[in-house]
XYZ file of C-alpha atoms in Angstrom:
576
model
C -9.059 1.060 10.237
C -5.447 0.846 10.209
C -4.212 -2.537 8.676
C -7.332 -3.636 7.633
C -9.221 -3.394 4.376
C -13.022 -1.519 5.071
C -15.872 -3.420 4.372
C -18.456 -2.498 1.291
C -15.517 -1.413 -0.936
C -14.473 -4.811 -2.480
C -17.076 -4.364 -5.536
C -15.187 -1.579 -7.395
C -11.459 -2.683 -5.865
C -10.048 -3.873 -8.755
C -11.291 -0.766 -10.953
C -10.382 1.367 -8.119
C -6.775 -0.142 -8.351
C -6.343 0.498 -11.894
C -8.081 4.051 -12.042
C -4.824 5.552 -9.101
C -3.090 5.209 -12.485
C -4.665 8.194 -13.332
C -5.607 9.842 -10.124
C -3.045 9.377 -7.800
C -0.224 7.762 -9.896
C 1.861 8.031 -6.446
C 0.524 4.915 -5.253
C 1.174 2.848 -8.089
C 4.783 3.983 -7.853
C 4.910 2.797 -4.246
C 3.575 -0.731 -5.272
C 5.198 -1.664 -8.701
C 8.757 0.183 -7.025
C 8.416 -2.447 -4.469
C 7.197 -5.324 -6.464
C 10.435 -5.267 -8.523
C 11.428 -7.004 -5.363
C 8.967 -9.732 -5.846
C 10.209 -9.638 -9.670
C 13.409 -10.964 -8.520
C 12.231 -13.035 -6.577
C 10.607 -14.529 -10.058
C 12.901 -13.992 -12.157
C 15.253 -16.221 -10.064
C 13.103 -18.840 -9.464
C 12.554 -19.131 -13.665
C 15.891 -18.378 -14.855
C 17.686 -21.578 -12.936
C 15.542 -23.936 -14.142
C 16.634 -23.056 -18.286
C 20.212 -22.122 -16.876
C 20.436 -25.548 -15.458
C 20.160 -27.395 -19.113
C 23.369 -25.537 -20.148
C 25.171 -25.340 -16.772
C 25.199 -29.072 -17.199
C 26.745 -28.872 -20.669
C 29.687 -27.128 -19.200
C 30.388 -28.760 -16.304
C 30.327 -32.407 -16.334
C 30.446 -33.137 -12.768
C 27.092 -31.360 -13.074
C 25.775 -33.195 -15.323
C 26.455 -36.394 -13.907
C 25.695 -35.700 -10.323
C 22.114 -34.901 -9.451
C 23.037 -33.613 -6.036
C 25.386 -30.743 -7.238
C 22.357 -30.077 -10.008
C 20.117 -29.649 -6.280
C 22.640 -28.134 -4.556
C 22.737 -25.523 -7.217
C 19.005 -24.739 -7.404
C 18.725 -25.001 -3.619
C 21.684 -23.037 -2.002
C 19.730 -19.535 -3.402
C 16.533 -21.190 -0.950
C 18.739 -21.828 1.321
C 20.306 -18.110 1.404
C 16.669 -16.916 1.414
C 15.939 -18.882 4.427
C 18.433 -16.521 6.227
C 17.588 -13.535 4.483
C 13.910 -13.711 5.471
C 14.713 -14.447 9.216
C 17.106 -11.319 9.215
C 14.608 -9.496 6.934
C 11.903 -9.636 9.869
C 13.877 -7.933 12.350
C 15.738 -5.690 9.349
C 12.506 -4.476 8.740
C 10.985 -3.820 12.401
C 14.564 -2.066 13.214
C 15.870 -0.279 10.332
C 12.838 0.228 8.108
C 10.981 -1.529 5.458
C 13.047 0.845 2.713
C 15.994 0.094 4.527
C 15.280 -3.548 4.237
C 14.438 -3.290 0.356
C 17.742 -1.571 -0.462
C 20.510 -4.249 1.145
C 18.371 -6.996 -0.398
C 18.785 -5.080 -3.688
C 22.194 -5.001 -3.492
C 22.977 -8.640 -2.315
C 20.598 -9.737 -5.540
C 23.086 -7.755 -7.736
C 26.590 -8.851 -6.154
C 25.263 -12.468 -6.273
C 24.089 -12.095 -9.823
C 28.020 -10.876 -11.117
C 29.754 -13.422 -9.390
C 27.335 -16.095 -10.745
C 28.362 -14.725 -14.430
C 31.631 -15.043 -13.777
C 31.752 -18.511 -12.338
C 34.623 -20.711 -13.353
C 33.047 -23.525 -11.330
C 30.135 -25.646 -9.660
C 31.570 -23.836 -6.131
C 31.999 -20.160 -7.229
C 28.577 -20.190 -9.041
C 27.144 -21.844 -5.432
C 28.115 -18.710 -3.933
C 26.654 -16.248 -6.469
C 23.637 -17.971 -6.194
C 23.689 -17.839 -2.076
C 24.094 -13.912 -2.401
C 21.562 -13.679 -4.841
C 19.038 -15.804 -2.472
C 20.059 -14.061 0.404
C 18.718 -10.854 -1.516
C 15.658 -12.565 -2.488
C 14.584 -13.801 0.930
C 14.787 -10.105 2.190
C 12.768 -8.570 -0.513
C 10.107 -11.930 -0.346
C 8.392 -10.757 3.279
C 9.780 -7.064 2.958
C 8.107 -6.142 -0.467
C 4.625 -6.986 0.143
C 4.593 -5.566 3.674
C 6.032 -1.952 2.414
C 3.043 -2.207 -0.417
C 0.086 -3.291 2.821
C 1.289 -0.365 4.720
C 1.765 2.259 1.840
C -1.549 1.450 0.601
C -5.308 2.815 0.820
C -7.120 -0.329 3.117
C -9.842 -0.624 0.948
C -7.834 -1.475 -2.449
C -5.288 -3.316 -0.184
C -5.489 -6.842 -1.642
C -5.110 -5.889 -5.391
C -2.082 -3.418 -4.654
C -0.252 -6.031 -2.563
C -1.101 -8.635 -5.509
C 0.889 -6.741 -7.717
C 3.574 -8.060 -5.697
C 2.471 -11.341 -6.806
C 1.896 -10.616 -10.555
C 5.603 -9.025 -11.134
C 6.556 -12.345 -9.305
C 5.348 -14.542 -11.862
C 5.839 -11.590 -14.514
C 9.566 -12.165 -13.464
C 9.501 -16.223 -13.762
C 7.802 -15.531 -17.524
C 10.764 -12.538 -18.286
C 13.409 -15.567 -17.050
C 11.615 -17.529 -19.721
C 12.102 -15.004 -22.807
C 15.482 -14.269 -21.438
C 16.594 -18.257 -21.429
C 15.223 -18.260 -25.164
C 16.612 -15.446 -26.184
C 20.095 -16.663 -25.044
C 20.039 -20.165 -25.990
C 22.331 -19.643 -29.074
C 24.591 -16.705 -27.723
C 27.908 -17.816 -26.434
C 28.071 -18.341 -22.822
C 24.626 -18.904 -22.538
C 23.676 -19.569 -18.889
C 25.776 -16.819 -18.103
C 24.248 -14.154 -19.987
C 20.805 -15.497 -18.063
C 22.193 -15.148 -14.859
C 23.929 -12.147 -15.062
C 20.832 -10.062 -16.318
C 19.040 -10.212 -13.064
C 21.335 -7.416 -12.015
C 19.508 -5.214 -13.811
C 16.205 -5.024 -11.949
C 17.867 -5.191 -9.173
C 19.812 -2.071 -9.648
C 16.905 -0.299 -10.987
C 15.285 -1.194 -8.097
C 18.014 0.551 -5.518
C 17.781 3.997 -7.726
C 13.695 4.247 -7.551
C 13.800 2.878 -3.549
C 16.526 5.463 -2.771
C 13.743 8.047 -4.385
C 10.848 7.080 -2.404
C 9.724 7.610 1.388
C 9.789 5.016 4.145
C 6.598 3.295 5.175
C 4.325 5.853 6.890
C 3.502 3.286 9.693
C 6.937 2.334 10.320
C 7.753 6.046 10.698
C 4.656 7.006 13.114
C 6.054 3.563 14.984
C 9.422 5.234 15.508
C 8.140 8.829 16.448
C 8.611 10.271 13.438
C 5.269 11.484 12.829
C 5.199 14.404 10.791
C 6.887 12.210 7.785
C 4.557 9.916 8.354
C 1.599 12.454 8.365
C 3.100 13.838 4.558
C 2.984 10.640 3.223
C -0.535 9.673 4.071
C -1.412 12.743 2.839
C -0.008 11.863 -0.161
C -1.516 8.305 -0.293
C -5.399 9.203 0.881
C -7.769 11.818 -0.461
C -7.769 14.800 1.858
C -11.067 13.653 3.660
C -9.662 10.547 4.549
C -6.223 11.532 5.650
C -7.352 12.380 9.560
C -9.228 9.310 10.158
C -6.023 6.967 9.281
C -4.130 9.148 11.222
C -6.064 8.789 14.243
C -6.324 5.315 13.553
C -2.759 4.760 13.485
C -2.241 6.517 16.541
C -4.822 4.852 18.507
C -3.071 1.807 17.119
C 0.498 2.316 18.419
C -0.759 3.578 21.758
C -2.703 0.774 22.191
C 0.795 -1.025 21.183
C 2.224 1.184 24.270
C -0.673 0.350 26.664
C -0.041 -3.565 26.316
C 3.575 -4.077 25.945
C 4.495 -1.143 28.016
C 6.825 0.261 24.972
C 6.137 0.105 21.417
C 9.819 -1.056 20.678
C 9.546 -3.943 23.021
C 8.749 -7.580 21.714
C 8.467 -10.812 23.877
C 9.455 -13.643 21.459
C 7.750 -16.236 24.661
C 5.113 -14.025 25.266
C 4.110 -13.916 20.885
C 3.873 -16.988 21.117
C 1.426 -16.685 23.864
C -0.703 -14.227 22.417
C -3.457 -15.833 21.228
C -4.701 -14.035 18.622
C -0.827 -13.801 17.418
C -0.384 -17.367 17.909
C -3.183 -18.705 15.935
C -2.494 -16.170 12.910
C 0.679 -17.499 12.883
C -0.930 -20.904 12.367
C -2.774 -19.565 9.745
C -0.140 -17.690 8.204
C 2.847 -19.975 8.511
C 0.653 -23.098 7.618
C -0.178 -21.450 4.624
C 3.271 -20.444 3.384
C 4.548 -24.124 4.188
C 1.442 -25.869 2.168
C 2.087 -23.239 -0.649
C 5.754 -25.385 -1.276
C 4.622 -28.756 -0.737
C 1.947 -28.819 -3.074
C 5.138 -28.476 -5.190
C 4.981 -25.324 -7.080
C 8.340 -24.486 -7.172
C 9.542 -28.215 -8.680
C 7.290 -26.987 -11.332
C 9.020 -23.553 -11.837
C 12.597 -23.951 -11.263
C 12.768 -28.056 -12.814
C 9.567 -27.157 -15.845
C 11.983 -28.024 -18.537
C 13.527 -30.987 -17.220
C 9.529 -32.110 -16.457
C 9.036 -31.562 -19.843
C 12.052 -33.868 -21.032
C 10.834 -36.717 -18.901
C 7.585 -36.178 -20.813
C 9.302 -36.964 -23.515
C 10.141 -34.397 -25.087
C 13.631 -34.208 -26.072
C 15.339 -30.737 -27.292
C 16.134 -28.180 -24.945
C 15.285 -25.480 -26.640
C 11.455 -27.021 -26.770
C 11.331 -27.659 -23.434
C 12.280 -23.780 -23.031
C 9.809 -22.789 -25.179
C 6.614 -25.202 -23.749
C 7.898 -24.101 -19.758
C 7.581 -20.194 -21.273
C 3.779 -21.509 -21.686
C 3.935 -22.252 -18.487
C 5.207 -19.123 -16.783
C 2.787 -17.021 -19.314
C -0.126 -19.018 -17.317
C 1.146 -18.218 -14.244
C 1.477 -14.646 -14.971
C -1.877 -14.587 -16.451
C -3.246 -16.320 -13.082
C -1.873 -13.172 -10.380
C -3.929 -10.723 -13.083
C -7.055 -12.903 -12.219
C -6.217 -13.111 -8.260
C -5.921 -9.164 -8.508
C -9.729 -9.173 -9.986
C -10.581 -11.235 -7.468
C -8.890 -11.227 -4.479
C -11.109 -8.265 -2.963
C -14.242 -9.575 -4.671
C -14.308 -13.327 -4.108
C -12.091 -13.486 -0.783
C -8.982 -15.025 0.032
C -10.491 -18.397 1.372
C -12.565 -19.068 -1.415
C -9.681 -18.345 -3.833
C -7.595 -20.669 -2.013
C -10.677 -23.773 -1.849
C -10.709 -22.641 -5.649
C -7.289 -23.835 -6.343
C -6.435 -26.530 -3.932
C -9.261 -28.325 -5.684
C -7.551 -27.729 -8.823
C -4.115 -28.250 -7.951
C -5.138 -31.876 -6.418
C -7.115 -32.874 -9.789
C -3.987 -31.590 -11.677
C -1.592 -33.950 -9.922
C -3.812 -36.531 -10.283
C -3.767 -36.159 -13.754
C 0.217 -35.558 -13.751
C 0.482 -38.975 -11.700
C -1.327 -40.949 -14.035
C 0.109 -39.396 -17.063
C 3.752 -40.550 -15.713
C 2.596 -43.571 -14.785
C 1.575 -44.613 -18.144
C 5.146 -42.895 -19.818
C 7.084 -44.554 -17.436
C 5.710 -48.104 -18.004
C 5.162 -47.639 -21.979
C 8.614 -46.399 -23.016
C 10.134 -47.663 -26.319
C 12.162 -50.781 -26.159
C 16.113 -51.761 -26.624
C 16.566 -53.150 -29.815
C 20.072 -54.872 -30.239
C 19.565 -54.393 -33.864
C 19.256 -50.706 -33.687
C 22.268 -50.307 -30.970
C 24.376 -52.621 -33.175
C 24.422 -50.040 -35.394
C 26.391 -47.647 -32.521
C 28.382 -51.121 -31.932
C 31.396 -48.889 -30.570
C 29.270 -46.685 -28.537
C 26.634 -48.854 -26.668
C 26.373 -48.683 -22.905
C 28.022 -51.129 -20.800
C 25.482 -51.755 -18.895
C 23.433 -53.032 -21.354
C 26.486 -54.800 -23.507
C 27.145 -56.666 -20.748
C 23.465 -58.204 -20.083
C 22.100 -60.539 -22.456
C 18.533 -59.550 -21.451
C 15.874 -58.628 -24.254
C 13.565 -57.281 -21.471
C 15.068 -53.579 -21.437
C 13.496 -50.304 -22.507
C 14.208 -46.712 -22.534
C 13.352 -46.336 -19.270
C 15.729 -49.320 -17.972
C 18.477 -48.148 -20.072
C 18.290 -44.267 -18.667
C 18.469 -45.980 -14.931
C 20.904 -48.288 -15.500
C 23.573 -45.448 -15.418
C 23.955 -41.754 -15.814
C 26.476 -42.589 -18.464
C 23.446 -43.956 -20.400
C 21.073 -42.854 -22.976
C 18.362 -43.723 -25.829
C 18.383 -42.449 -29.479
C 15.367 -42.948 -30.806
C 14.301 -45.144 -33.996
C 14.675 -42.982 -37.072
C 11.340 -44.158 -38.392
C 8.768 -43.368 -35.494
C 10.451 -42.316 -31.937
C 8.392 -45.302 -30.617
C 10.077 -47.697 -32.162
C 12.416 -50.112 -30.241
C 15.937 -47.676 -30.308
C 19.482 -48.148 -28.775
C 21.050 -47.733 -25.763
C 24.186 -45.633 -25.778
C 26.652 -43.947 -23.709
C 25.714 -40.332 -23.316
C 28.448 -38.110 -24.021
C 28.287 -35.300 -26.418
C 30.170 -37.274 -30.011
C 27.338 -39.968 -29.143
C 24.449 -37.487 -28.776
C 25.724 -35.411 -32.393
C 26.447 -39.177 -33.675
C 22.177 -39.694 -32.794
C 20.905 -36.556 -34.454
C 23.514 -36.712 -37.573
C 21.392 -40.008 -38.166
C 17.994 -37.915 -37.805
C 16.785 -39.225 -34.405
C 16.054 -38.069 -31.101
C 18.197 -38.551 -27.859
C 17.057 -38.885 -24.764
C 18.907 -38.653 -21.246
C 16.094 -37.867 -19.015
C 12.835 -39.290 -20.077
C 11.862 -41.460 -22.856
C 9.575 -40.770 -26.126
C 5.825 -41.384 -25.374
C 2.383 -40.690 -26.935
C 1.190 -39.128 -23.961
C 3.697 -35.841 -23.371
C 1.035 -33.648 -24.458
C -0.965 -34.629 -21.941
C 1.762 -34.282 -19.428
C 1.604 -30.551 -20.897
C -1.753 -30.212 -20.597
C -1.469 -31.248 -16.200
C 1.634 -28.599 -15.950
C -1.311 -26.290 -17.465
C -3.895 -26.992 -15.595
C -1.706 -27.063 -12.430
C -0.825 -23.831 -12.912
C -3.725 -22.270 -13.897
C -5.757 -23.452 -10.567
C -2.319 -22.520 -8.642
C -1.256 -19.134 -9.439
C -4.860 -17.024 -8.541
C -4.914 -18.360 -5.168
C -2.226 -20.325 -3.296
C 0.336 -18.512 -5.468
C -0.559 -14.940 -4.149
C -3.330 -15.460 -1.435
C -0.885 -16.829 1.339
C 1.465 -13.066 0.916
C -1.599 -11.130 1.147
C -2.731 -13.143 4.211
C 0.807 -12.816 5.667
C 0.156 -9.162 5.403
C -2.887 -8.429 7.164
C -3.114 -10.780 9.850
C -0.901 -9.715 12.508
C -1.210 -6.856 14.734
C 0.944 -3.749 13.301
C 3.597 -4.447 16.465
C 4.444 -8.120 15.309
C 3.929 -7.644 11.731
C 7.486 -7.651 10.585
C 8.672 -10.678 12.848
C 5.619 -12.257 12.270
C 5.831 -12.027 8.273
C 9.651 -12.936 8.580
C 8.559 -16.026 10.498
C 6.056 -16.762 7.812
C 8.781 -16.259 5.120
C 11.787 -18.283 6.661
C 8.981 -21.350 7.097
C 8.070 -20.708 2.943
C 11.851 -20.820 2.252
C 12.944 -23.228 4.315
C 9.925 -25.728 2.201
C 10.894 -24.677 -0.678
C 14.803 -24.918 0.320
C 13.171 -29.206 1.341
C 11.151 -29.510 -1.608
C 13.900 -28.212 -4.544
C 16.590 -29.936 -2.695
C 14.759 -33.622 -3.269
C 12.649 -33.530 -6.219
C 15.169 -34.836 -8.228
C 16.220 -37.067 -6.119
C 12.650 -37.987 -5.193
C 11.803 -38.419 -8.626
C 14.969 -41.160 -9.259
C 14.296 -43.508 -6.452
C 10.073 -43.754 -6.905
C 9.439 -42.406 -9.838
C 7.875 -38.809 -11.128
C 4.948 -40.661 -10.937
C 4.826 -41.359 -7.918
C 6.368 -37.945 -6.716
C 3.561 -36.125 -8.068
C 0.652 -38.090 -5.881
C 2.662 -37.204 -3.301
C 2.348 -33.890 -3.262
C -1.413 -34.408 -4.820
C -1.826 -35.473 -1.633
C -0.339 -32.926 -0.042
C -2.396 -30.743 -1.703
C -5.442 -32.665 -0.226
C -4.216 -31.983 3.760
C -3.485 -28.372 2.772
C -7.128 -27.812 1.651
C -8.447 -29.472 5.489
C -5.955 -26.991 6.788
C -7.269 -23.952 4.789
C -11.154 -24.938 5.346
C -10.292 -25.232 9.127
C -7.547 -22.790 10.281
C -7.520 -20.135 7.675
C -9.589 -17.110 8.389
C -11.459 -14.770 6.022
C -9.489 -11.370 6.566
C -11.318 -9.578 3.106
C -13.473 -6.566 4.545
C -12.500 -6.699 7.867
C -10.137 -4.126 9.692
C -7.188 -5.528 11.614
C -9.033 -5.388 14.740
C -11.747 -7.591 13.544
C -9.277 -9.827 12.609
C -8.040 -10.317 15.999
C -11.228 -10.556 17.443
C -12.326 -13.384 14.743
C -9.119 -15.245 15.959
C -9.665 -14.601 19.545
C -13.415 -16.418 19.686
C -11.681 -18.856 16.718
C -14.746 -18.064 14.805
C -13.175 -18.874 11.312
C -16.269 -18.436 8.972
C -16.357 -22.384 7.858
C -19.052 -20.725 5.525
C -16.841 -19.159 3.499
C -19.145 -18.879 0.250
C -21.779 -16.942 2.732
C -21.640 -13.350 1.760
C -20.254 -11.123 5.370
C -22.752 -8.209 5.096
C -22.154 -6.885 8.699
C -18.901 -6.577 10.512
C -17.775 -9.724 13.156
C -18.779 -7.952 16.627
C -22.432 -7.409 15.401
C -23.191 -10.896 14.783
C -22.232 -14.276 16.294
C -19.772 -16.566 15.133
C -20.443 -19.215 12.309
């Protein structure tokens, strides 16, 4: 059925995915032509957060104002918020292809002005471009994949999407280290996300529109050649014929199959409760705080104490690598397991993670090294004012990092434990620190338990990535009728950016007035309303066509038992 993915198939979906490489390799150049859009969309969300450790090095006010290091991360979200609202009606009007092509080129104009910034303001605007590129190609790429794919392998192709997402936050990764000694570093990692993007352009400018936007339009003899191209020959007349009973359905309600009712959408009930489903998801996926993970990693991992930059690179590249490796397993699964199980799967994980986080930061926080006035005596000319002018003995690292921005701890030479000194932080200070053989600290403190702070970010990602990392795109595009499917999925996609734009925008911020402790419980739980939500409002769409779909949200049977095996299709038996 059109839209839908046909039940007794999801056994041999994942091998059937892989084997089109060899049998019909057109498919797979459909999908991974299309996911280079959700490879920007990765690679963007990675590269800032390494980008960010040297930005601050050149530009002071940067570094000393943690709104302008926001402001930076966030203004791409908050371009993306726009581009997915225009995206939705882009792609309904002019043509998911269309759609793919001026978010391609927005990406690449934002990326060159970003390398050529000569300031905090010019390299805003690069970064607005470049997010008003990504917000297009967020809701447009997995919706040209749904609808340019065979139903029953429809989940692992439009997963794809998701793995080059995180395959492009793990490429930001190798890029920052590869860059971290050539001159103008950050800018060499910001400008190279041009390059997908124009290779993008030339292989979208090769291939066809989406066959269901084209039968949509009237154009149905393209659309005919390209589902031939798509489905074995036996198979090509029955989609057909299901499309077209489809969009004259389509005609039969709304009278024209161009015409859509924003009030009366909303009205719909079957529209209005996927958009619960669908919007709630992509709003929960940002608050359990995913992307404070990916685009602030390495400043998470220097609050776990761990000091170097070029470490905290490398341990966040462990990071993305998990999260890469996690879309691979949500491609196995995702037409096997289901997509509420996979997302019950994670929550659970993602809320034991943050509790682990929480505690973890806790314990740094309130166990950092003390202040020794011996050991800053020996900086006399250099120590911070704030301490110099306090004749308290109570400070610690900690104390001394919040006591100013113009603050920071060098470690004991003999064990980083050790009571240290508190310093100004400037750069002659910091090479002053490390001539001496120590460690200097500006944004968390030395502590015996960073590893396990690792170990959280691990674990966090690992449970994330297979299910509410990819699950809530795939859901997005299968759960609306064809008709509202590209307003519907832009909805879906402005609500995910306009999270993320809330969540990036005061993490940092959040983190400086109660703590990263206390930050992460937050969203832990977060993560704990978001699984209600999910066990409640989410339906099972794997194995059903669209029209099932509707019909499962029209009698709001939701299939609470989700680990139940569906052996017969939703109009044969009654609801759970």
């Amino acid at each position: 059925m059109e839209g839908g993915i046909h039940p007794g198939t999801d056994a041999s979906a994942f091998k059937e995915c892989f084997s089109l490489a060899w049998t019909n390799p057109y498919i797979l150049s459909l999908a991974f032509s299309a996911g280079i859009g959700g490879l920007l969309f990765g690679y963007d969300t990675g590269v800032i957060s390494g980008a960010l450790l040297y930005i601050r090095d050149d530009f002071k006010s940067v570094d000393r104002e943690t709104v302008l290091q926001e402001s930076i991360v966030s203004m791409a979200v908050a371009g993306a918020i726009i581009g997915a609202a225009i995206g939705g009606w882009m792609t309904d009007r002019f043509g998911r292809r269309t759609s793919i092509l001026v978010a391609d080129f927005l990406f690449f104009v934002g990326a060159v002005i970003m390398a050529a910034a000569v300031n905090p303001a010019m390299l805003i605007v690069g970064r607005i471009f470049v997010g008003l590129g990504v917000g297009m190609a967020s809701m447009t790429a997995p919706l040209y994949i749904s609808e340019a794919s065979p139903a029953k392998i429809r989940g692992a192709l439009v997963s794809t999407n998701g793995f080059l997402i995180t395959g492009g936050q793990f490429l930001s990764y190798l890029i920052n280290l590869a860059f971290t000694k050539a001159p103008g570093t950050w800018r060499w990692m910001l400008g190279v996300a041009g390059l997908p993007a124009l290779l993008q352009f030339v292989l979208m400018w090769l291939l066809p529109e989406s066959p269901r936007w084209l039968y949509r339009k009237g154009r149905e003899e393209e659309a005919k050649a390209i589902l031939r191209k798509i489905y074995p020959a036996h198979e090509v007349e029955t989609e057909i014929q299901d499309l077209k009973d489809s969009v004259e359905k389509e005609i039969k309600e709304e009278g024209s199959s161009e015409k859509i009712n924003f009030i009366k959408l909303w009205k719909t009930k079957t529209v209005r409760r996927g958009l619960i489903a669908g919007v709630g998801l992509q709003i929960f996926q940002q608050f359990v705080g995913i992307n404070t993970v990916m685009y602030y990693s390495p400043t998470i991992v220097q609050l776990a104490g761990i000091a170097s930059n070029q470490t905290a690179l490398l341990l966040s590249l462990v990071t993305a690598g998990l999260n890469a490796l996690g879309s691979i397993v949500s491609i196995y699964f995702i037409d096997r397991t289901g997509r509420k199980k996979l997302l019950v799967i994670s929550l659970s994980g993602v809320i034991i993670s943050l509790g682990v986080l929480s505690a973890v930061f806790h314990e740094t926080t309130s166990h950092s090294p003390a202040v020794s006035k011996q050991e800053t005596a020996l900086f006399s000319a250099y120590t911070c004012p704030d301490y110099g002018s306090v004749s308290s003995t109570s400070w610690d690292c900690m104390k001394c990092l919040k006591a100013s921005p113009d603050c920071g701890f060098c470690a004991s030479g003999i064990n980083k434990l050790s009571p240290g000194a508190c310093l100004i932080s400037n750069s002659t200070v910091k090479d002053l620190c490390h001539g001496k053989d120590r460690l200097w600290y500006t944004r968390g403190c030395p502590s015996r338990y960073g590893w396990l702070a690792l170990i959280g970010l691990a674990l966090y990602i690992i449970f994330f990535s297979p299910g509410m990392g990819t699950v809530p795109w795939i859901v997005n595009s299968e759960i609306y009728p064809l008709r509202f499917r590209g307003i519907c999925g832009g909805i879906a996609a402005t609500a995910n950016w306009i999270s993320n734009l809330i969540v990036a925008q005061s993490f940092l911020s959040l983190t400086e007035a109660i703590g990263t402790s206390w930050t992460f419980l937050i969203f832990g739980l977060i993560s704990v309303v978001a699984l209600l939500f999910v066990l409640v409002y989410v339906p099972e769409t794997k194995g059903l066509p669209i029209e099932e779909v509707e019909k499962m949200l029209e009698e709001r049977a939701l299939h609470f038992k989700f680990w139940q095996k569906r052996s017969e299709p939703f109009h044969k038996k009654s609801a759970v």
